Amino acid sequence: MGSAASAAAPPPPPPAQPHMAAPPYGAGLAGILPPKPDGEEEKKKEVEKVDYLNLPCPVPFEEIQREALMSLKPELFEGLRFDFTKGLNQKFSLSHSVFMGSLEVPSQSTETIKVPTAHYEFGANFIDPKLILVGRVMTDGRLNARVKCDLTDDLTLKINAQLTHEPHYSQGMFNFDYKGTDYRAQFQIGNNAFYGANYIQSVTPNLSIGTEIFWLGHQRKSGIGFASRYNSDKMVGTLQVASTGIVALSYVQKISDKVSLASDFMYNHMSRDCRLRGKIDSNGVVAAYLEERLNMGVNFLLSAEIDHSKKNYKFGFGMTVGE
């Protein structure tokens, strides 16, 4: 047999690799960053898109600083206070309040003049989904009344009155509040020929701006003011400017559901007065107010204020009992 040399066939070429598109993050980061999921760009744009035809309704103009006022202007008192509220049915209740302490008398001197005082207050409350009636009568002859009536789903009438036997101290105010989808408007009529109106409008989901005007006929005075409010889940900031010379700013930082930090700044261009308030304000006044819930319907109150410059020190404690 003759030997035959057979040449082996060469191996087949490797299959051609499909053409790879350039990675979305660049060639250098392709092995580091994960690929971006499909539709993420579109979802992000949908989240950031704002429907300006469906903005939320802003807070009332008169309550634009309500978070700051709750923290910086508690109901401080000096002496002893006891409040008791008894509900007679689901809509009607009676209240009793006793106060014993001191009352500050206005004085032109720098010293604070205090006069001992005590009074008893009787109140009646009627609360209905569309009608609220609140009345208070004090032993010194003062009568306070408050009415809130929903005329329609969007229009509300508010009446506040204070009657006293002292001349020129009785007051009355009528407010007509209209609530729109993304705005609020209010018209006011009061004694001493007082007329006022305000309007506030939401311009973004977090920002609202408004204006107000007023006319006091007996004193021949008028004014106009502008305000803005920015709120988010963690903070609330407000700015108010008025033709009376007042510039007011407030800021509230929400730490948790029970803790908030607040401060405000006020400047009066007419009188050149400036005051910064917080836990300790620029006038050296330290104030604290504590309300501790002891049991269902029983609250214990502690109130303190120290003014070192005027040597004015206040301390009070009280108890509120009611269903």
PDB file of C-alpha atoms in Angstrom:
ATOM      1  CA  MET A   1       0.000   0.000   0.000  1.00  0.00           C
ATOM      2  CA  GLY A   2       1.322   3.321  -0.802  1.00  0.00           C
ATOM      3  CA  SER A   3       1.272   6.006   1.745  1.00  0.00           C
ATOM      4  CA  ALA A   4      -0.867   8.917   0.890  1.00  0.00           C
ATOM      5  CA  ALA A   5      -0.540  12.290   2.559  1.00  0.00           C
ATOM      6  CA  SER A   6      -3.867  13.940   3.212  1.00  0.00           C
ATOM      7  CA  ALA A   7      -4.060  17.623   4.001  1.00  0.00           C
ATOM      8  CA  ALA A   8      -6.463  18.482   6.868  1.00  0.00           C
ATOM      9  CA  ALA A   9      -9.173  21.016   6.074  1.00  0.00           C
ATOM     10  CA  PRO A  10      -8.708  24.354   7.853  1.00  0.00           C
ATOM     11  CA  PRO A  11     -11.119  25.071  10.770  1.00  0.00           C
ATOM     12  CA  PRO A  12     -14.185  27.138   9.923  1.00  0.00           C
ATOM     13  CA  PRO A  13     -13.971  30.849  10.777  1.00  0.00           C
ATOM     14  CA  PRO A  14     -15.684  31.963  13.985  1.00  0.00           C
ATOM     15  CA  PRO A  15     -19.206  33.278  13.573  1.00  0.00           C
ATOM     16  CA  ALA A  16     -19.405  36.973  13.028  1.00  0.00           C
ATOM     17  CA  GLN A  17     -20.341  38.875  16.208  1.00  0.00           C
ATOM     18  CA  PRO A  18     -23.360  41.157  15.908  1.00  0.00           C
ATOM     19  CA  HIS A  19     -22.606  44.845  15.866  1.00  0.00           C
ATOM     20  CA  MET A  20     -22.980  46.203  19.423  1.00  0.00           C
ATOM     21  CA  ALA A  21     -24.500  49.635  19.862  1.00  0.00           C
ATOM     22  CA  ALA A  22     -22.584  52.132  21.928  1.00  0.00           C
ATOM     23  CA  PRO A  23     -23.553  51.931  25.603  1.00  0.00           C
ATOM     24  CA  PRO A  24     -25.734  54.816  26.799  1.00  0.00           C
ATOM     25  CA  TYR A  25     -23.219  55.831  29.456  1.00  0.00           C
ATOM     26  CA  GLY A  26     -20.127  55.815  27.209  1.00  0.00           C
ATOM     27  CA  ALA A  27     -17.592  53.133  26.462  1.00  0.00           C
ATOM     28  CA  GLY A  28     -15.516  53.769  29.575  1.00  0.00           C
ATOM     29  CA  LEU A  29     -18.422  53.358  32.019  1.00  0.00           C
ATOM     30  CA  ALA A  30     -20.151  50.452  30.259  1.00  0.00           C
ATOM     31  CA  GLY A  31     -18.647  47.923  32.639  1.00  0.00           C
ATOM     32  CA  ILE A  32     -19.309  49.968  35.765  1.00  0.00           C
ATOM     33  CA  LEU A  33     -22.833  51.399  35.534  1.00  0.00           C
ATOM     34  CA  PRO A  34     -25.828  49.158  34.971  1.00  0.00           C
ATOM     35  CA  PRO A  35     -27.855  49.749  31.851  1.00  0.00           C
ATOM     36  CA  LYS A  36     -30.608  52.300  32.235  1.00  0.00           C
ATOM     37  CA  PRO A  37     -34.011  50.573  32.273  1.00  0.00           C
ATOM     38  CA  ASP A  38     -36.350  51.262  29.438  1.00  0.00           C
ATOM     39  CA  GLY A  39     -38.896  53.997  30.065  1.00  0.00           C
ATOM     40  CA  GLU A  40     -37.052  55.675  32.948  1.00  0.00           C
ATOM     41  CA  GLU A  41     -36.610  58.895  31.002  1.00  0.00           C
ATOM     42  CA  GLU A  42     -40.314  59.022  30.186  1.00  0.00           C
ATOM     43  CA  LYS A  43     -41.352  58.305  33.789  1.00  0.00           C
ATOM     44  CA  LYS A  44     -39.087  61.055  35.102  1.00  0.00           C
ATOM     45  CA  LYS A  45     -40.559  63.552  32.700  1.00  0.00           C
ATOM     46  CA  GLU A  46     -44.074  62.561  33.748  1.00  0.00           C
ATOM     47  CA  VAL A  47     -43.222  63.096  37.430  1.00  0.00           C
ATOM     48  CA  GLU A  48     -41.703  66.518  36.805  1.00  0.00           C
ATOM     49  CA  LYS A  49     -44.576  67.652  34.614  1.00  0.00           C
ATOM     50  CA  VAL A  50     -46.897  70.120  36.411  1.00  0.00           C
ATOM     51  CA  ASP A  51     -50.557  70.491  35.554  1.00  0.00           C
ATOM     52  CA  TYR A  52     -51.073  74.233  35.968  1.00  0.00           C
ATOM     53  CA  LEU A  53     -54.799  73.828  35.309  1.00  0.00           C
ATOM     54  CA  ASN A  54     -55.202  71.622  38.387  1.00  0.00           C
ATOM     55  CA  LEU A  55     -53.257  73.401  41.155  1.00  0.00           C
ATOM     56  CA  PRO A  56     -54.170  72.940  44.854  1.00  0.00           C
ATOM     57  CA  CYS A  57     -56.223  75.526  46.713  1.00  0.00           C
ATOM     58  CA  PRO A  58     -53.999  77.770  48.897  1.00  0.00           C
ATOM     59  CA  VAL A  59     -54.510  78.526  52.577  1.00  0.00           C
ATOM     60  CA  PRO A  60     -56.589  81.625  53.452  1.00  0.00           C
ATOM     61  CA  PHE A  61     -54.692  84.910  53.228  1.00  0.00           C
ATOM     62  CA  GLU A  62     -55.215  85.609  56.934  1.00  0.00           C
ATOM     63  CA  GLU A  63     -53.685  82.209  57.832  1.00  0.00           C
ATOM     64  CA  ILE A  64     -50.583  82.496  55.661  1.00  0.00           C
ATOM     65  CA  GLN A  65     -48.328  82.385  58.757  1.00  0.00           C
ATOM     66  CA  ARG A  66     -50.349  79.892  60.794  1.00  0.00           C
ATOM     67  CA  GLU A  67     -47.484  77.396  61.331  1.00  0.00           C
ATOM     68  CA  ALA A  68     -45.154  80.131  62.583  1.00  0.00           C
ATOM     69  CA  LEU A  69     -47.826  81.692  64.799  1.00  0.00           C
ATOM     70  CA  MET A  70     -48.560  78.371  66.475  1.00  0.00           C
ATOM     71  CA  SER A  71     -44.900  78.026  67.440  1.00  0.00           C
ATOM     72  CA  LEU A  72     -43.938  81.639  68.156  1.00  0.00           C
ATOM     73  CA  LYS A  73     -47.129  83.085  69.631  1.00  0.00           C
ATOM     74  CA  PRO A  74     -48.549  80.630  72.153  1.00  0.00           C
ATOM     75  CA  GLU A  75     -51.341  81.734  74.479  1.00  0.00           C
ATOM     76  CA  LEU A  76     -49.080  82.868  77.316  1.00  0.00           C
ATOM     77  CA  PHE A  77     -50.693  83.857  80.598  1.00  0.00           C
ATOM     78  CA  GLU A  78     -49.674  84.708  84.162  1.00  0.00           C
ATOM     79  CA  GLY A  79     -51.458  83.232  87.159  1.00  0.00           C
ATOM     80  CA  LEU A  80     -53.947  80.380  87.411  1.00  0.00           C
ATOM     81  CA  ARG A  81     -56.348  79.203  84.712  1.00  0.00           C
ATOM     82  CA  PHE A  82     -58.934  76.432  84.780  1.00  0.00           C
ATOM     83  CA  ASP A  83     -61.093  75.455  81.798  1.00  0.00           C
ATOM     84  CA  PHE A  84     -63.916  72.925  81.760  1.00  0.00           C
ATOM     85  CA  THR A  85     -66.043  71.868  78.784  1.00  0.00           C
ATOM     86  CA  LYS A  86     -69.103  69.620  78.993  1.00  0.00           C
ATOM     87  CA  GLY A  87     -70.828  68.255  75.915  1.00  0.00           C
ATOM     88  CA  LEU A  88     -74.604  68.001  76.212  1.00  0.00           C
ATOM     89  CA  ASN A  89     -75.046  66.252  72.871  1.00  0.00           C
ATOM     90  CA  GLN A  90     -73.142  65.805  69.622  1.00  0.00           C
ATOM     91  CA  LYS A  91     -73.646  69.444  68.573  1.00  0.00           C
ATOM     92  CA  PHE A  92     -74.094  71.509  71.751  1.00  0.00           C
ATOM     93  CA  SER A  93     -71.651  72.012  74.631  1.00  0.00           C
ATOM     94  CA  LEU A  94     -71.074  74.392  77.550  1.00  0.00           C
ATOM     95  CA  SER A  95     -67.745  75.724  78.811  1.00  0.00           C
ATOM     96  CA  HIS A  96     -66.560  77.325  82.059  1.00  0.00           C
ATOM     97  CA  SER A  97     -63.284  79.175  82.562  1.00  0.00           C
ATOM     98  CA  VAL A  98     -61.743  80.714  85.690  1.00  0.00           C
ATOM     99  CA  PHE A  99     -58.661  82.943  85.629  1.00  0.00           C
ATOM    100  CA  MET A 100     -56.761  84.524  88.532  1.00  0.00           C
ATOM    101  CA  GLY A 101     -53.626  86.485  87.817  1.00  0.00           C
ATOM    102  CA  SER A 102     -52.352  89.938  86.861  1.00  0.00           C
ATOM    103  CA  LEU A 103     -53.055  92.284  83.971  1.00  0.00           C
ATOM    104  CA  GLU A 104     -50.481  94.608  82.428  1.00  0.00           C
ATOM    105  CA  VAL A 105     -51.538  98.263  82.209  1.00  0.00           C
ATOM    106  CA  PRO A 106     -50.155 100.363  79.330  1.00  0.00           C
ATOM    107  CA  SER A 107     -47.612 102.899  80.590  1.00  0.00           C
ATOM    108  CA  GLN A 108     -45.283 105.444  79.007  1.00  0.00           C
ATOM    109  CA  SER A 109     -42.447 104.496  81.337  1.00  0.00           C
ATOM    110  CA  THR A 110     -40.131 101.559  80.791  1.00  0.00           C
ATOM    111  CA  GLU A 111     -41.406  99.820  83.942  1.00  0.00           C
ATOM    112  CA  THR A 112     -44.199  97.301  83.636  1.00  0.00           C
ATOM    113  CA  ILE A 113     -47.302  98.014  85.735  1.00  0.00           C
ATOM    114  CA  LYS A 114     -49.398  95.017  86.771  1.00  0.00           C
ATOM    115  CA  VAL A 115     -52.844  95.022  88.342  1.00  0.00           C
ATOM    116  CA  PRO A 116     -54.301  91.924  90.051  1.00  0.00           C
ATOM    117  CA  THR A 117     -57.394  90.627  88.308  1.00  0.00           C
ATOM    118  CA  ALA A 118     -59.766  87.664  88.305  1.00  0.00           C
ATOM    119  CA  HIS A 119     -62.726  86.758  86.142  1.00  0.00           C
ATOM    120  CA  TYR A 120     -65.101  83.954  85.253  1.00  0.00           C
ATOM    121  CA  GLU A 121     -66.168  83.149  81.713  1.00  0.00           C
ATOM    122  CA  PHE A 122     -69.209  81.176  80.579  1.00  0.00           C
ATOM    123  CA  GLY A 123     -69.489  79.867  77.050  1.00  0.00           C
ATOM    124  CA  ALA A 124     -71.875  78.017  74.794  1.00  0.00           C
ATOM    125  CA  ASN A 125     -70.929  76.229  71.576  1.00  0.00           C
ATOM    126  CA  PHE A 126     -73.029  74.857  68.744  1.00  0.00           C
ATOM    127  CA  ILE A 127     -71.094  72.944  66.099  1.00  0.00           C
ATOM    128  CA  ASP A 128     -72.685  71.641  62.919  1.00  0.00           C
ATOM    129  CA  PRO A 129     -71.016  70.725  59.615  1.00  0.00           C
ATOM    130  CA  LYS A 130     -72.398  73.912  58.016  1.00  0.00           C
ATOM    131  CA  LEU A 131     -72.976  76.159  61.045  1.00  0.00           C
ATOM    132  CA  ILE A 132     -70.773  77.042  64.041  1.00  0.00           C
ATOM    133  CA  LEU A 133     -71.978  79.307  66.872  1.00  0.00           C
ATOM    134  CA  VAL A 134     -69.633  80.269  69.724  1.00  0.00           C
ATOM    135  CA  GLY A 135     -70.486  82.685  72.549  1.00  0.00           C
ATOM    136  CA  ARG A 136     -68.583  83.852  75.624  1.00  0.00           C
ATOM    137  CA  VAL A 137     -69.794  86.035  78.526  1.00  0.00           C
ATOM    138  CA  MET A 138     -67.381  87.374  81.160  1.00  0.00           C
ATOM    139  CA  THR A 139     -68.019  88.803  84.617  1.00  0.00           C
ATOM    140  CA  ASP A 140     -66.721  92.242  83.580  1.00  0.00           C
ATOM    141  CA  GLY A 141     -69.603  92.576  81.105  1.00  0.00           C
ATOM    142  CA  ARG A 142     -67.814  91.650  77.883  1.00  0.00           C
ATOM    143  CA  LEU A 143     -69.584  89.481  75.336  1.00  0.00           C
ATOM    144  CA  ASN A 144     -67.742  87.709  72.519  1.00  0.00           C
ATOM    145  CA  ALA A 145     -69.581  85.992  69.682  1.00  0.00           C
ATOM    146  CA  ARG A 146     -68.414  84.116  66.603  1.00  0.00           C
ATOM    147  CA  VAL A 147     -70.504  82.745  63.755  1.00  0.00           C
ATOM    148  CA  LYS A 148     -69.426  80.648  60.768  1.00  0.00           C
ATOM    149  CA  CYS A 149     -72.027  79.685  58.214  1.00  0.00           C
ATOM    150  CA  ASP A 150     -71.497  77.876  54.905  1.00  0.00           C
ATOM    151  CA  LEU A 151     -73.910  79.597  52.520  1.00  0.00           C
ATOM    152  CA  THR A 152     -72.839  77.325  49.650  1.00  0.00           C
ATOM    153  CA  ASP A 153     -70.098  74.773  49.104  1.00  0.00           C
ATOM    154  CA  ASP A 154     -67.718  77.601  48.119  1.00  0.00           C
ATOM    155  CA  LEU A 155     -69.079  80.698  49.948  1.00  0.00           C
ATOM    156  CA  THR A 156     -68.751  81.106  53.735  1.00  0.00           C
ATOM    157  CA  LEU A 157     -69.960  83.897  56.041  1.00  0.00           C
ATOM    158  CA  LYS A 158     -67.982  84.671  59.211  1.00  0.00           C
ATOM    159  CA  ILE A 159     -69.113  87.109  61.921  1.00  0.00           C
ATOM    160  CA  ASN A 160     -66.959  88.194  64.884  1.00  0.00           C
ATOM    161  CA  ALA A 161     -68.314  90.589  67.499  1.00  0.00           C
ATOM    162  CA  GLN A 162     -67.155  91.929  70.854  1.00  0.00           C
ATOM    163  CA  LEU A 163     -69.545  93.984  72.961  1.00  0.00           C
ATOM    164  CA  THR A 164     -68.537  95.904  76.088  1.00  0.00           C
ATOM    165  CA  HIS A 165     -69.984  98.608  78.320  1.00  0.00           C
ATOM    166  CA  GLU A 166     -66.946 100.839  77.685  1.00  0.00           C
ATOM    167  CA  PRO A 167     -67.552 103.363  74.884  1.00  0.00           C
ATOM    168  CA  HIS A 168     -65.738 102.935  71.546  1.00  0.00           C
ATOM    169  CA  TYR A 169     -64.459  99.463  72.495  1.00  0.00           C
ATOM    170  CA  SER A 170     -67.191  97.363  70.913  1.00  0.00           C
ATOM    171  CA  GLN A 171     -66.198  95.779  67.616  1.00  0.00           C
ATOM    172  CA  GLY A 172     -67.857  93.867  64.815  1.00  0.00           C
ATOM    173  CA  MET A 173     -66.588  92.264  61.609  1.00  0.00           C
ATOM    174  CA  PHE A 174     -68.275  90.490  58.689  1.00  0.00           C
ATOM    175  CA  ASN A 175     -66.196  88.293  56.366  1.00  0.00           C
ATOM    176  CA  PHE A 176     -67.327  86.741  53.103  1.00  0.00           C
ATOM    177  CA  ASP A 177     -64.914  83.987  52.029  1.00  0.00           C
ATOM    178  CA  TYR A 178     -65.010  82.414  48.577  1.00  0.00           C
ATOM    179  CA  LYS A 179     -62.999  79.264  47.866  1.00  0.00           C
ATOM    180  CA  GLY A 180     -62.101  78.432  44.269  1.00  0.00           C
ATOM    181  CA  THR A 181     -60.259  75.483  42.829  1.00  0.00           C
ATOM    182  CA  ASP A 182     -56.815  77.140  43.064  1.00  0.00           C
ATOM    183  CA  TYR A 183     -57.537  80.512  44.704  1.00  0.00           C
ATOM    184  CA  ARG A 184     -59.330  82.183  47.628  1.00  0.00           C
ATOM    185  CA  ALA A 185     -60.945  85.608  47.915  1.00  0.00           C
ATOM    186  CA  GLN A 186     -62.283  87.476  50.951  1.00  0.00           C
ATOM    187  CA  PHE A 187     -64.269  90.668  51.484  1.00  0.00           C
ATOM    188  CA  GLN A 188     -64.472  92.329  54.929  1.00  0.00           C
ATOM    189  CA  ILE A 189     -66.817  94.907  56.454  1.00  0.00           C
ATOM    190  CA  GLY A 190     -66.338  96.225  59.993  1.00  0.00           C
ATOM    191  CA  ASN A 191     -67.263  99.048  62.329  1.00  0.00           C
ATOM    192  CA  ASN A 192     -65.548 102.436  62.108  1.00  0.00           C
ATOM    193  CA  ALA A 193     -66.178 102.284  58.340  1.00  0.00           C
ATOM    194  CA  PHE A 194     -63.637  99.522  57.761  1.00  0.00           C
ATOM    195  CA  TYR A 195     -63.548  97.823  54.346  1.00  0.00           C
ATOM    196  CA  GLY A 196     -61.005  95.259  53.213  1.00  0.00           C
ATOM    197  CA  ALA A 197     -60.415  92.626  50.559  1.00  0.00           C
ATOM    198  CA  ASN A 198     -57.720  90.051  49.852  1.00  0.00           C
ATOM    199  CA  TYR A 199     -56.949  87.473  47.176  1.00  0.00           C
ATOM    200  CA  ILE A 200     -54.460  84.602  47.089  1.00  0.00           C
ATOM    201  CA  GLN A 201     -53.608  82.408  44.084  1.00  0.00           C
ATOM    202  CA  SER A 202     -51.583  79.216  43.673  1.00  0.00           C
ATOM    203  CA  VAL A 203     -48.994  79.619  40.914  1.00  0.00           C
ATOM    204  CA  THR A 204     -47.228  76.264  41.411  1.00  0.00           C
ATOM    205  CA  PRO A 205     -48.025  73.224  43.570  1.00  0.00           C
ATOM    206  CA  ASN A 206     -45.840  74.714  46.343  1.00  0.00           C
ATOM    207  CA  LEU A 207     -45.949  78.482  45.777  1.00  0.00           C
ATOM    208  CA  SER A 208     -48.856  80.883  46.262  1.00  0.00           C
ATOM    209  CA  ILE A 209     -48.955  84.684  46.106  1.00  0.00           C
ATOM    210  CA  GLY A 210     -51.603  87.158  47.195  1.00  0.00           C
ATOM    211  CA  THR A 211     -52.506  90.772  47.869  1.00  0.00           C
ATOM    212  CA  GLU A 212     -54.782  92.729  50.203  1.00  0.00           C
ATOM    213  CA  ILE A 213     -56.213  96.241  50.447  1.00  0.00           C
ATOM    214  CA  PHE A 214     -58.079  98.044  53.234  1.00  0.00           C
ATOM    215  CA  TRP A 215     -59.742 101.353  53.966  1.00  0.00           C
ATOM    216  CA  LEU A 216     -60.442 102.754  57.449  1.00  0.00           C
ATOM    217  CA  GLY A 217     -62.967 105.535  56.951  1.00  0.00           C
ATOM    218  CA  HIS A 218     -62.961 107.134  60.400  1.00  0.00           C
ATOM    219  CA  GLN A 219     -59.195 107.577  60.391  1.00  0.00           C
ATOM    220  CA  ARG A 220     -58.928 108.263  56.642  1.00  0.00           C
ATOM    221  CA  LYS A 221     -56.267 105.602  56.249  1.00  0.00           C
ATOM    222  CA  SER A 222     -55.735 103.067  53.516  1.00  0.00           C
ATOM    223  CA  GLY A 223     -53.126 100.445  52.707  1.00  0.00           C
ATOM    224  CA  ILE A 224     -52.090  97.674  50.382  1.00  0.00           C
ATOM    225  CA  GLY A 225     -50.002  94.588  51.005  1.00  0.00           C
ATOM    226  CA  PHE A 226     -48.449  91.677  49.163  1.00  0.00           C
ATOM    227  CA  ALA A 227     -47.603  88.192  50.422  1.00  0.00           C
ATOM    228  CA  SER A 228     -46.101  84.934  49.220  1.00  0.00           C
ATOM    229  CA  ARG A 229     -45.955  81.469  50.740  1.00  0.00           C
ATOM    230  CA  TYR A 230     -43.814  78.461  49.828  1.00  0.00           C
ATOM    231  CA  ASN A 231     -44.514  75.140  51.490  1.00  0.00           C
ATOM    232  CA  SER A 232     -43.217  71.606  51.086  1.00  0.00           C
ATOM    233  CA  ASP A 233     -43.275  68.442  53.148  1.00  0.00           C
ATOM    234  CA  LYS A 234     -40.409  69.670  55.340  1.00  0.00           C
ATOM    235  CA  MET A 235     -40.612  73.496  55.455  1.00  0.00           C
ATOM    236  CA  VAL A 236     -42.858  76.548  55.174  1.00  0.00           C
ATOM    237  CA  GLY A 237     -41.583  80.034  54.287  1.00  0.00           C
ATOM    238  CA  THR A 238     -43.601  83.258  54.020  1.00  0.00           C
ATOM    239  CA  LEU A 239     -42.953  86.878  53.053  1.00  0.00           C
ATOM    240  CA  GLN A 240     -45.279  89.847  53.644  1.00  0.00           C
ATOM    241  CA  VAL A 241     -44.808  93.484  52.633  1.00  0.00           C
ATOM    242  CA  ALA A 242     -47.291  96.278  53.376  1.00  0.00           C
ATOM    243  CA  SER A 243     -47.512  99.969  52.532  1.00  0.00           C
ATOM    244  CA  THR A 244     -47.726 100.670  56.274  1.00  0.00           C
ATOM    245  CA  GLY A 245     -43.954 100.029  56.379  1.00  0.00           C
ATOM    246  CA  ILE A 246     -43.989  96.469  57.711  1.00  0.00           C
ATOM    247  CA  VAL A 247     -41.841  93.695  56.246  1.00  0.00           C
ATOM    248  CA  ALA A 248     -42.358  90.257  57.810  1.00  0.00           C
ATOM    249  CA  LEU A 249     -40.663  86.940  57.068  1.00  0.00           C
ATOM    250  CA  SER A 250     -41.200  83.564  58.716  1.00  0.00           C
ATOM    251  CA  TYR A 251     -39.633  80.138  58.357  1.00  0.00           C
ATOM    252  CA  VAL A 252     -40.745  76.821  59.849  1.00  0.00           C
ATOM    253  CA  GLN A 253     -38.694  73.629  59.555  1.00  0.00           C
ATOM    254  CA  LYS A 254     -40.580  70.405  60.255  1.00  0.00           C
ATOM    255  CA  ILE A 255     -38.374  67.969  62.149  1.00  0.00           C
ATOM    256  CA  SER A 256     -41.080  65.375  62.809  1.00  0.00           C
ATOM    257  CA  ASP A 257     -44.828  65.168  63.289  1.00  0.00           C
ATOM    258  CA  LYS A 258     -44.452  66.588  66.813  1.00  0.00           C
ATOM    259  CA  VAL A 259     -41.360  68.822  66.544  1.00  0.00           C
ATOM    260  CA  SER A 260     -40.902  71.984  64.452  1.00  0.00           C
ATOM    261  CA  LEU A 261     -38.348  74.791  64.502  1.00  0.00           C
ATOM    262  CA  ALA A 262     -39.668  78.267  63.717  1.00  0.00           C
ATOM    263  CA  SER A 263     -38.349  81.813  63.482  1.00  0.00           C
ATOM    264  CA  ASP A 264     -39.617  85.090  62.116  1.00  0.00           C
ATOM    265  CA  PHE A 265     -38.236  88.515  61.262  1.00  0.00           C
ATOM    266  CA  MET A 266     -40.208  91.768  61.319  1.00  0.00           C
ATOM    267  CA  TYR A 267     -39.107  95.247  60.305  1.00  0.00           C
ATOM    268  CA  ASN A 268     -41.150  98.437  60.480  1.00  0.00           C
ATOM    269  CA  HIS A 269     -39.863 101.042  58.032  1.00  0.00           C
ATOM    270  CA  MET A 270     -41.973 103.815  59.586  1.00  0.00           C
ATOM    271  CA  SER A 271     -40.813 103.421  63.178  1.00  0.00           C
ATOM    272  CA  ARG A 272     -37.441 101.792  62.370  1.00  0.00           C
ATOM    273  CA  ASP A 273     -38.277  98.916  64.710  1.00  0.00           C
ATOM    274  CA  CYS A 274     -36.777  95.520  64.057  1.00  0.00           C
ATOM    275  CA  ARG A 275     -37.409  92.348  66.020  1.00  0.00           C
ATOM    276  CA  LEU A 276     -36.224  88.815  65.449  1.00  0.00           C
ATOM    277  CA  ARG A 277     -38.075  86.132  67.350  1.00  0.00           C
ATOM    278  CA  GLY A 278     -37.358  82.518  67.984  1.00  0.00           C
ATOM    279  CA  LYS A 279     -36.757  80.644  71.180  1.00  0.00           C
ATOM    280  CA  ILE A 280     -34.906  83.781  72.328  1.00  0.00           C
ATOM    281  CA  ASP A 281     -35.637  87.005  70.449  1.00  0.00           C
ATOM    282  CA  SER A 282     -33.445  90.036  69.855  1.00  0.00           C
ATOM    283  CA  ASN A 283     -35.110  91.932  72.723  1.00  0.00           C
ATOM    284  CA  GLY A 284     -33.942  89.339  75.226  1.00  0.00           C
ATOM    285  CA  VAL A 285     -37.396  87.816  75.793  1.00  0.00           C
ATOM    286  CA  VAL A 286     -37.530  84.095  76.502  1.00  0.00           C
ATOM    287  CA  ALA A 287     -40.930  82.412  76.358  1.00  0.00           C
ATOM    288  CA  ALA A 288     -42.134  78.850  76.786  1.00  0.00           C
ATOM    289  CA  TYR A 289     -45.531  77.190  76.739  1.00  0.00           C
ATOM    290  CA  LEU A 290     -46.213  73.562  77.626  1.00  0.00           C
ATOM    291  CA  GLU A 291     -49.453  71.619  77.286  1.00  0.00           C
ATOM    292  CA  GLU A 292     -49.259  68.099  78.677  1.00  0.00           C
ATOM    293  CA  ARG A 293     -52.072  65.621  78.213  1.00  0.00           C
ATOM    294  CA  LEU A 294     -52.567  63.810  81.520  1.00  0.00           C
ATOM    295  CA  ASN A 295     -55.575  61.742  80.541  1.00  0.00           C
ATOM    296  CA  MET A 296     -58.425  61.639  78.082  1.00  0.00           C
ATOM    297  CA  GLY A 297     -59.904  65.157  78.151  1.00  0.00           C
ATOM    298  CA  VAL A 298     -57.482  66.460  80.840  1.00  0.00           C
ATOM    299  CA  ASN A 299     -54.579  68.765  79.899  1.00  0.00           C
ATOM    300  CA  PHE A 300     -52.053  70.478  82.192  1.00  0.00           C
ATOM    301  CA  LEU A 301     -50.691  73.901  81.152  1.00  0.00           C
ATOM    302  CA  LEU A 302     -47.453  75.689  82.007  1.00  0.00           C
ATOM    303  CA  SER A 303     -46.644  79.191  80.736  1.00  0.00           C
ATOM    304  CA  ALA A 304     -43.529  81.292  81.310  1.00  0.00           C
ATOM    305  CA  GLU A 305     -42.043  84.462  79.851  1.00  0.00           C
ATOM    306  CA  ILE A 306     -38.931  86.367  80.935  1.00  0.00           C
ATOM    307  CA  ASP A 307     -38.112  89.889  79.775  1.00  0.00           C
ATOM    308  CA  HIS A 308     -34.754  90.851  81.273  1.00  0.00           C
ATOM    309  CA  SER A 309     -34.627  94.376  79.851  1.00  0.00           C
ATOM    310  CA  LYS A 310     -37.972  95.363  81.431  1.00  0.00           C
ATOM    311  CA  LYS A 311     -37.533  93.083  84.451  1.00  0.00           C
ATOM    312  CA  ASN A 312     -40.885  91.543  83.633  1.00  0.00           C
ATOM    313  CA  TYR A 313     -41.299  87.910  84.665  1.00  0.00           C
ATOM    314  CA  LYS A 314     -44.455  85.882  84.097  1.00  0.00           C
ATOM    315  CA  PHE A 315     -45.359  82.402  85.222  1.00  0.00           C
ATOM    316  CA  GLY A 316     -48.678  80.626  85.010  1.00  0.00           C
ATOM    317  CA  PHE A 317     -50.173  77.180  85.291  1.00  0.00           C
ATOM    318  CA  GLY A 318     -53.583  75.830  84.517  1.00  0.00           C
ATOM    319  CA  MET A 319     -55.742  72.862  83.671  1.00  0.00           C
ATOM    320  CA  THR A 320     -58.199  72.182  80.883  1.00  0.00           C
ATOM    321  CA  VAL A 321     -60.943  69.604  81.383  1.00  0.00           C
ATOM    322  CA  GLY A 322     -63.365  68.701  78.645  1.00  0.00           C
ATOM    323  CA  GLU A 323     -64.667  65.902  76.496  1.00  0.00           C
TER     324      GLU A 323
END
